Amino acid sequence: SQQGEEDPQALSIQEGENATMNCSYKTSINNLQWYRQNSGRGLVHLILIRSNEREKHSGRLRVTLDTSKKSSSLLITASRAADTASYFCATAGTYKYIFGTGTRLKVLA
Amino acid sequence: GAGVSQTPSNKVTEKGKYVELRCDPISGHTALYWYRQSLGQGPEFLIYFQGTGAADDSGLPNDRFFAVRPEGSVSTLKIQRTERGDSAVYLCASSSSGGGSYNEQFFGPGTRLTVL
């Protein structure tokens, strides 16, 4: 079963706009990670935020974590057509990762 | 190798047959994970190896599924008496984590299994 749920399920924006995706989860975590997947194959790790962190940046990515609400958000600024992909959050317990259902992002050139 | 590799990339089999899917993790990575991903869904955890032992196999759907990692590197996922519902992309990931999920996972490209 999957713990996380991403919202929205699908998002379509114009190149240059910002994209925001949200993830909600159910149980306590050690950390939360965001991954990108192109064409339904291998996933690429984007960013990891630990349970005692509230915000983290990496290039055009900004992730927030609110453990009291059991939610996280991923913001992609100044989106590009190459950002078109599915994005998943993964919550990590002791050693097990549980992935959400994903947000399919489409960036129109 | 430079990354996680999986073979074959595609496997088509008939219902009832036996299949083996192989994963070569990044050299030196002690943690290895298998996931199954159905169309439109996120990866679903199957099994986690720390070294040679399966630390958590709670995600294996039934006893038709089995995985090994005899030397602590390459892993094989084995599916007996395949069913059409087993059709999915099977993903393997490795991590340098030594017992906690504190590091990123590196994913292979996956094996697309189709059971006719």
PDB file of C-alpha atoms in Angstrom:
ATOM      1  CA  SER A   1       0.000   0.000   0.000  1.00  0.00           C
ATOM      2  CA  GLN A   2       1.113   3.552  -0.578  1.00  0.00           C
ATOM      3  CA  GLN A   3       1.316   6.015   2.227  1.00  0.00           C
ATOM      4  CA  GLY A   4       1.746   9.297   0.456  1.00  0.00           C
ATOM      5  CA  GLU A   5      -0.635  11.097  -1.755  1.00  0.00           C
ATOM      6  CA  GLU A   6       0.446  13.835  -4.092  1.00  0.00           C
ATOM      7  CA  ASP A   7      -1.756  16.691  -5.050  1.00  0.00           C
ATOM      8  CA  PRO A   8      -2.568  17.578  -7.743  1.00  0.00           C
ATOM      9  CA  GLN A   9      -2.504  14.334  -9.701  1.00  0.00           C
ATOM     10  CA  ALA A  10      -1.739  16.284 -12.859  1.00  0.00           C
ATOM     11  CA  LEU A  11      -0.490  19.803 -13.516  1.00  0.00           C
ATOM     12  CA  SER A  12      -0.009  21.663 -16.759  1.00  0.00           C
ATOM     13  CA  ILE A  13       1.809  25.011 -16.837  1.00  0.00           C
ATOM     14  CA  GLN A  14       3.614  27.309 -19.231  1.00  0.00           C
ATOM     15  CA  GLU A  15       7.394  27.430 -19.419  1.00  0.00           C
ATOM     16  CA  GLY A  16       8.740  29.994 -16.963  1.00  0.00           C
ATOM     17  CA  GLU A  17       5.927  29.565 -14.465  1.00  0.00           C
ATOM     18  CA  ASN A  18       6.361  27.975 -11.054  1.00  0.00           C
ATOM     19  CA  ALA A  19       5.013  24.522 -10.262  1.00  0.00           C
ATOM     20  CA  THR A  20       3.916  23.476  -6.793  1.00  0.00           C
ATOM     21  CA  MET A  21       3.190  19.903  -5.782  1.00  0.00           C
ATOM     22  CA  ASN A  22       2.014  18.704  -2.394  1.00  0.00           C
ATOM     23  CA  CYS A  23       2.457  15.434  -0.574  1.00  0.00           C
ATOM     24  CA  SER A  24       0.571  14.161   2.446  1.00  0.00           C
ATOM     25  CA  TYR A  25       1.510  11.114   4.469  1.00  0.00           C
ATOM     26  CA  LYS A  26       0.183   9.169   7.420  1.00  0.00           C
ATOM     27  CA  THR A  27       2.862   7.987   9.838  1.00  0.00           C
ATOM     28  CA  SER A  28       5.986   9.404  11.484  1.00  0.00           C
ATOM     29  CA  ILE A  29       9.078   9.626   9.320  1.00  0.00           C
ATOM     30  CA  ASN A  30      12.847   9.953   9.472  1.00  0.00           C
ATOM     31  CA  ASN A  31      12.980  11.930   6.279  1.00  0.00           C
ATOM     32  CA  LEU A  32      11.028  12.668   3.118  1.00  0.00           C
ATOM     33  CA  GLN A  33      12.478  12.546  -0.364  1.00  0.00           C
ATOM     34  CA  TRP A  34      11.292  13.762  -3.742  1.00  0.00           C
ATOM     35  CA  TYR A  35      11.987  11.857  -6.949  1.00  0.00           C
ATOM     36  CA  ARG A  36      11.393  12.527 -10.629  1.00  0.00           C
ATOM     37  CA  GLN A  37      10.483   9.886 -13.182  1.00  0.00           C
ATOM     38  CA  ASN A  38      10.556  10.241 -16.923  1.00  0.00           C
ATOM     39  CA  SER A  39       8.627   7.925 -19.212  1.00  0.00           C
ATOM     40  CA  GLY A  40       7.652   5.462 -16.487  1.00  0.00           C
ATOM     41  CA  ARG A  41      11.134   4.064 -15.964  1.00  0.00           C
ATOM     42  CA  GLY A  42      13.966   4.801 -13.519  1.00  0.00           C
ATOM     43  CA  LEU A  43      13.514   7.407 -10.826  1.00  0.00           C
ATOM     44  CA  VAL A  44      15.983  10.185 -10.099  1.00  0.00           C
ATOM     45  CA  HIS A  45      16.485  11.524  -6.603  1.00  0.00           C
ATOM     46  CA  LEU A  46      15.893  15.273  -6.330  1.00  0.00           C
ATOM     47  CA  ILE A  47      16.105  16.271  -2.706  1.00  0.00           C
ATOM     48  CA  LEU A  48      15.941  14.879   0.825  1.00  0.00           C
ATOM     49  CA  ILE A  49      14.555  16.756   3.807  1.00  0.00           C
ATOM     50  CA  ARG A  50      14.977  15.393   7.319  1.00  0.00           C
ATOM     51  CA  SER A  51      12.210  15.333   9.871  1.00  0.00           C
ATOM     52  CA  ASN A  52      13.853  18.102  11.915  1.00  0.00           C
ATOM     53  CA  GLU A  53      14.153  20.420   8.894  1.00  0.00           C
ATOM     54  CA  ARG A  54      11.427  22.739   7.675  1.00  0.00           C
ATOM     55  CA  GLU A  55      12.755  23.953   4.346  1.00  0.00           C
ATOM     56  CA  LYS A  56      15.453  23.023   1.899  1.00  0.00           C
ATOM     57  CA  HIS A  57      16.668  24.413  -1.408  1.00  0.00           C
ATOM     58  CA  SER A  58      18.498  22.871  -4.314  1.00  0.00           C
ATOM     59  CA  GLY A  59      18.885  24.966  -7.442  1.00  0.00           C
ATOM     60  CA  ARG A  60      15.376  25.719  -8.728  1.00  0.00           C
ATOM     61  CA  LEU A  61      13.823  23.354  -6.204  1.00  0.00           C
ATOM     62  CA  ARG A  62      12.393  24.328  -2.847  1.00  0.00           C
ATOM     63  CA  VAL A  63      10.971  21.747  -0.467  1.00  0.00           C
ATOM     64  CA  THR A  64       9.072  22.384   2.735  1.00  0.00           C
ATOM     65  CA  LEU A  65       8.086  19.914   5.423  1.00  0.00           C
ATOM     66  CA  ASP A  66       5.417  20.307   8.079  1.00  0.00           C
ATOM     67  CA  THR A  67       5.527  17.276  10.344  1.00  0.00           C
ATOM     68  CA  SER A  68       2.599  18.514  12.418  1.00  0.00           C
ATOM     69  CA  LYS A  69       0.388  18.406   9.322  1.00  0.00           C
ATOM     70  CA  LYS A  70       2.236  15.419   7.842  1.00  0.00           C
ATOM     71  CA  SER A  71       2.701  17.240   4.583  1.00  0.00           C
ATOM     72  CA  SER A  72       5.421  18.438   2.245  1.00  0.00           C
ATOM     73  CA  SER A  73       5.532  20.614  -0.832  1.00  0.00           C
ATOM     74  CA  LEU A  74       7.870  20.768  -3.790  1.00  0.00           C
ATOM     75  CA  LEU A  75       8.209  24.043  -5.669  1.00  0.00           C
ATOM     76  CA  ILE A  76       9.938  24.180  -9.031  1.00  0.00           C
ATOM     77  CA  THR A  77      10.674  27.749 -10.030  1.00  0.00           C
ATOM     78  CA  ALA A  78      11.070  29.059 -13.578  1.00  0.00           C
ATOM     79  CA  SER A  79       9.949  25.743 -15.047  1.00  0.00           C
ATOM     80  CA  ARG A  80      11.365  24.398 -18.305  1.00  0.00           C
ATOM     81  CA  ALA A  81       9.987  21.963 -20.843  1.00  0.00           C
ATOM     82  CA  ALA A  82      12.608  19.475 -19.601  1.00  0.00           C
ATOM     83  CA  ASP A  83      10.900  19.464 -16.186  1.00  0.00           C
ATOM     84  CA  THR A  84       8.011  17.543 -17.731  1.00  0.00           C
ATOM     85  CA  ALA A  85       7.881  14.303 -15.744  1.00  0.00           C
ATOM     86  CA  SER A  86       6.124  12.569 -12.877  1.00  0.00           C
ATOM     87  CA  TYR A  87       7.156  13.616  -9.389  1.00  0.00           C
ATOM     88  CA  PHE A  88       6.893  11.369  -6.346  1.00  0.00           C
ATOM     89  CA  CYS A  89       7.393  11.908  -2.662  1.00  0.00           C
ATOM     90  CA  ALA A  90       8.813   9.031  -0.643  1.00  0.00           C
ATOM     91  CA  THR A  91       8.588   8.835   3.113  1.00  0.00           C
ATOM     92  CA  ALA A  92      11.291   6.958   4.950  1.00  0.00           C
ATOM     93  CA  GLY A  93      10.760   5.147   8.217  1.00  0.00           C
ATOM     94  CA  THR A  94      13.483   3.071   9.791  1.00  0.00           C
ATOM     95  CA  TYR A  95      14.742   1.727   6.477  1.00  0.00           C
ATOM     96  CA  LYS A  96      11.711   1.388   4.279  1.00  0.00           C
ATOM     97  CA  TYR A  97      10.594   3.924   1.695  1.00  0.00           C
ATOM     98  CA  ILE A  98       6.939   4.403   0.865  1.00  0.00           C
ATOM     99  CA  PHE A  99       6.128   6.274  -2.340  1.00  0.00           C
ATOM    100  CA  GLY A 100       3.121   8.383  -3.069  1.00  0.00           C
ATOM    101  CA  THR A 101       0.903   8.246  -6.110  1.00  0.00           C
ATOM    102  CA  GLY A 102       2.731  10.995  -7.987  1.00  0.00           C
ATOM    103  CA  THR A 103       2.033  14.280  -9.746  1.00  0.00           C
ATOM    104  CA  ARG A 104       2.296  14.334 -13.529  1.00  0.00           C
ATOM    105  CA  LEU A 105       3.738  17.691 -14.514  1.00  0.00           C
ATOM    106  CA  LYS A 106       3.604  18.980 -18.060  1.00  0.00           C
ATOM    107  CA  VAL A 107       5.493  22.144 -18.932  1.00  0.00           C
ATOM    108  CA  LEU A 108       4.416  23.687 -22.208  1.00  0.00           C
ATOM    109  CA  ALA A 109       7.022  25.497 -24.293  1.00  0.00           C
TER     110      ALA A 109
ATOM    111  CA  GLY B   1      29.402   0.111 -13.131  1.00  0.00           C
ATOM    112  CA  ALA B   2      28.390   3.704 -12.979  1.00  0.00           C
ATOM    113  CA  GLY B   3      24.799   3.054 -11.995  1.00  0.00           C
ATOM    114  CA  VAL B   4      22.242   0.422 -11.155  1.00  0.00           C
ATOM    115  CA  SER B   5      21.559  -1.907 -14.045  1.00  0.00           C
ATOM    116  CA  GLN B   6      18.667  -4.273 -14.562  1.00  0.00           C
ATOM    117  CA  THR B   7      18.218  -7.085 -17.014  1.00  0.00           C
ATOM    118  CA  PRO B   8      16.284  -7.781 -19.073  1.00  0.00           C
ATOM    119  CA  SER B   9      14.800  -4.395 -19.887  1.00  0.00           C
ATOM    120  CA  ASN B  10      11.660  -6.090 -21.172  1.00  0.00           C
ATOM    121  CA  LYS B  11      10.300  -9.546 -20.513  1.00  0.00           C
ATOM    122  CA  VAL B  12       7.227 -11.067 -22.107  1.00  0.00           C
ATOM    123  CA  THR B  13       6.079 -14.387 -20.741  1.00  0.00           C
ATOM    124  CA  GLU B  14       3.020 -16.579 -20.687  1.00  0.00           C
ATOM    125  CA  LYS B  15       0.765 -17.102 -17.731  1.00  0.00           C
ATOM    126  CA  GLY B  16       2.084 -19.862 -15.502  1.00  0.00           C
ATOM    127  CA  LYS B  17       5.725 -19.496 -16.489  1.00  0.00           C
ATOM    128  CA  TYR B  18       8.678 -18.749 -14.212  1.00  0.00           C
ATOM    129  CA  VAL B  19      10.732 -15.565 -14.597  1.00  0.00           C
ATOM    130  CA  GLU B  20      13.894 -14.144 -13.089  1.00  0.00           C
ATOM    131  CA  LEU B  21      14.731 -10.474 -13.015  1.00  0.00           C
ATOM    132  CA  ARG B  22      18.268  -9.351 -12.267  1.00  0.00           C
ATOM    133  CA  CYS B  23      19.618  -6.267 -10.546  1.00  0.00           C
ATOM    134  CA  ASP B  24      23.233  -5.108 -10.418  1.00  0.00           C
ATOM    135  CA  PRO B  25      23.532  -2.390  -7.776  1.00  0.00           C
ATOM    136  CA  ILE B  26      26.166   0.287  -7.534  1.00  0.00           C
ATOM    137  CA  SER B  27      29.400  -1.249  -6.322  1.00  0.00           C
ATOM    138  CA  GLY B  28      29.756  -0.985  -2.566  1.00  0.00           C
ATOM    139  CA  HIS B  29      26.099  -0.263  -1.873  1.00  0.00           C
ATOM    140  CA  THR B  30      24.957  -2.491   0.948  1.00  0.00           C
ATOM    141  CA  ALA B  31      21.249  -1.713   0.753  1.00  0.00           C
ATOM    142  CA  LEU B  32      19.163  -2.994  -2.156  1.00  0.00           C
ATOM    143  CA  TYR B  33      15.441  -2.545  -2.747  1.00  0.00           C
ATOM    144  CA  TRP B  34      12.941  -4.044  -5.151  1.00  0.00           C
ATOM    145  CA  TYR B  35       9.775  -2.188  -6.110  1.00  0.00           C
ATOM    146  CA  ARG B  36       6.881  -2.877  -8.435  1.00  0.00           C
ATOM    147  CA  GLN B  37       5.194  -0.079 -10.318  1.00  0.00           C
ATOM    148  CA  SER B  38       1.901  -0.365 -12.100  1.00  0.00           C
ATOM    149  CA  LEU B  39       0.751   2.133 -14.696  1.00  0.00           C
ATOM    150  CA  GLY B  40      -0.175   5.464 -13.156  1.00  0.00           C
ATOM    151  CA  GLN B  41       0.967   4.475  -9.679  1.00  0.00           C
ATOM    152  CA  GLY B  42       4.010   5.095  -7.543  1.00  0.00           C
ATOM    153  CA  PRO B  43       6.581   2.390  -6.845  1.00  0.00           C
ATOM    154  CA  GLU B  44       5.330  -0.205  -4.386  1.00  0.00           C
ATOM    155  CA  PHE B  45       7.872  -1.641  -1.963  1.00  0.00           C
ATOM    156  CA  LEU B  46       8.532  -5.376  -2.294  1.00  0.00           C
ATOM    157  CA  ILE B  47      11.696  -6.283  -0.399  1.00  0.00           C
ATOM    158  CA  TYR B  48      14.786  -4.744   1.166  1.00  0.00           C
ATOM    159  CA  PHE B  49      18.201  -6.364   1.492  1.00  0.00           C
ATOM    160  CA  GLN B  50      20.945  -5.255   3.817  1.00  0.00           C
ATOM    161  CA  GLY B  51      23.964  -7.172   2.623  1.00  0.00           C
ATOM    162  CA  THR B  52      22.976 -10.750   1.863  1.00  0.00           C
ATOM    163  CA  GLY B  53      19.941 -10.915   4.092  1.00  0.00           C
ATOM    164  CA  ALA B  54      16.397  -9.817   3.426  1.00  0.00           C
ATOM    165  CA  ALA B  55      15.774  -7.341   6.232  1.00  0.00           C
ATOM    166  CA  ASP B  56      12.178  -6.755   5.222  1.00  0.00           C
ATOM    167  CA  ASP B  57      10.180  -8.810   2.737  1.00  0.00           C
ATOM    168  CA  SER B  58       6.783  -7.610   3.885  1.00  0.00           C
ATOM    169  CA  GLY B  59       5.960  -6.164   0.476  1.00  0.00           C
ATOM    170  CA  LEU B  60       6.147  -9.434  -1.426  1.00  0.00           C
ATOM    171  CA  PRO B  61       2.524 -10.051  -2.483  1.00  0.00           C
ATOM    172  CA  ASN B  62       2.522 -13.821  -2.017  1.00  0.00           C
ATOM    173  CA  ASP B  63       4.747 -16.893  -1.934  1.00  0.00           C
ATOM    174  CA  ARG B  64       5.115 -16.910  -5.707  1.00  0.00           C
ATOM    175  CA  PHE B  65       7.581 -14.063  -5.274  1.00  0.00           C
ATOM    176  CA  PHE B  66      11.069 -14.638  -3.931  1.00  0.00           C
ATOM    177  CA  ALA B  67      14.317 -12.690  -4.059  1.00  0.00           C
ATOM    178  CA  VAL B  68      17.933 -13.521  -3.293  1.00  0.00           C
ATOM    179  CA  ARG B  69      21.192 -11.688  -2.935  1.00  0.00           C
ATOM    180  CA  PRO B  70      23.672 -14.459  -2.180  1.00  0.00           C
ATOM    181  CA  GLU B  71      26.907 -12.465  -2.253  1.00  0.00           C
ATOM    182  CA  GLY B  72      25.605  -9.126  -1.140  1.00  0.00           C
ATOM    183  CA  SER B  73      25.777  -7.506  -4.546  1.00  0.00           C
ATOM    184  CA  VAL B  74      23.678  -8.818  -7.450  1.00  0.00           C
ATOM    185  CA  SER B  75      20.070  -9.642  -6.632  1.00  0.00           C
ATOM    186  CA  THR B  76      17.526 -11.757  -8.465  1.00  0.00           C
ATOM    187  CA  LEU B  77      13.768 -11.418  -8.126  1.00  0.00           C
ATOM    188  CA  LYS B  78      12.043 -14.686  -8.944  1.00  0.00           C
ATOM    189  CA  ILE B  79       8.377 -15.043  -9.806  1.00  0.00           C
ATOM    190  CA  GLN B  80       6.798 -18.478 -10.077  1.00  0.00           C
ATOM    191  CA  ARG B  81       3.583 -19.358 -11.891  1.00  0.00           C
ATOM    192  CA  THR B  82       3.227 -15.852 -13.263  1.00  0.00           C
ATOM    193  CA  GLU B  83      -0.215 -14.305 -13.493  1.00  0.00           C
ATOM    194  CA  ARG B  84      -1.474 -11.493 -15.705  1.00  0.00           C
ATOM    195  CA  GLY B  85      -1.726  -9.292 -12.622  1.00  0.00           C
ATOM    196  CA  ASP B  86       2.046  -9.533 -12.190  1.00  0.00           C
ATOM    197  CA  SER B  87       2.504  -7.356 -15.273  1.00  0.00           C
ATOM    198  CA  ALA B  88       4.279  -4.187 -14.179  1.00  0.00           C
ATOM    199  CA  VAL B  89       7.644  -2.446 -14.203  1.00  0.00           C
ATOM    200  CA  TYR B  90       9.955  -3.928 -11.598  1.00  0.00           C
ATOM    201  CA  LEU B  91      12.417  -1.407 -10.245  1.00  0.00           C
ATOM    202  CA  CYS B  92      15.580  -2.014  -8.302  1.00  0.00           C
ATOM    203  CA  ALA B  93      17.371   0.596  -6.219  1.00  0.00           C
ATOM    204  CA  SER B  94      20.520   0.623  -4.147  1.00  0.00           C
ATOM    205  CA  SER B  95      21.761   2.855  -1.394  1.00  0.00           C
ATOM    206  CA  SER B  96      24.881   3.246   0.651  1.00  0.00           C
ATOM    207  CA  SER B  97      22.742   3.366   3.776  1.00  0.00           C
ATOM    208  CA  GLY B  98      23.991   0.975   6.377  1.00  0.00           C
ATOM    209  CA  GLY B  99      20.779   0.224   8.143  1.00  0.00           C
ATOM    210  CA  GLY B 100      18.709   3.363   7.963  1.00  0.00           C
ATOM    211  CA  SER B 101      16.886   5.081   5.185  1.00  0.00           C
ATOM    212  CA  TYR B 102      18.925   8.249   5.521  1.00  0.00           C
ATOM    213  CA  ASN B 103      20.404   8.398   2.065  1.00  0.00           C
ATOM    214  CA  GLU B 104      19.091   8.691  -1.428  1.00  0.00           C
ATOM    215  CA  GLN B 105      18.298   5.649  -3.448  1.00  0.00           C
ATOM    216  CA  PHE B 106      19.743   5.169  -6.916  1.00  0.00           C
ATOM    217  CA  PHE B 107      17.298   3.477  -9.241  1.00  0.00           C
ATOM    218  CA  GLY B 108      17.858   1.229 -12.187  1.00  0.00           C
ATOM    219  CA  PRO B 109      15.879   1.652 -15.437  1.00  0.00           C
ATOM    220  CA  GLY B 110      13.519  -1.152 -14.525  1.00  0.00           C
ATOM    221  CA  THR B 111      12.319  -4.348 -16.156  1.00  0.00           C
ATOM    222  CA  ARG B 112       8.942  -4.185 -17.854  1.00  0.00           C
ATOM    223  CA  LEU B 113       7.263  -7.543 -17.297  1.00  0.00           C
ATOM    224  CA  THR B 114       4.288  -8.488 -19.441  1.00  0.00           C
ATOM    225  CA  VAL B 115       2.398 -11.672 -18.679  1.00  0.00           C
ATOM    226  CA  LEU B 116       0.150 -12.776 -21.531  1.00  0.00           C
TER     227      LEU B 116
END
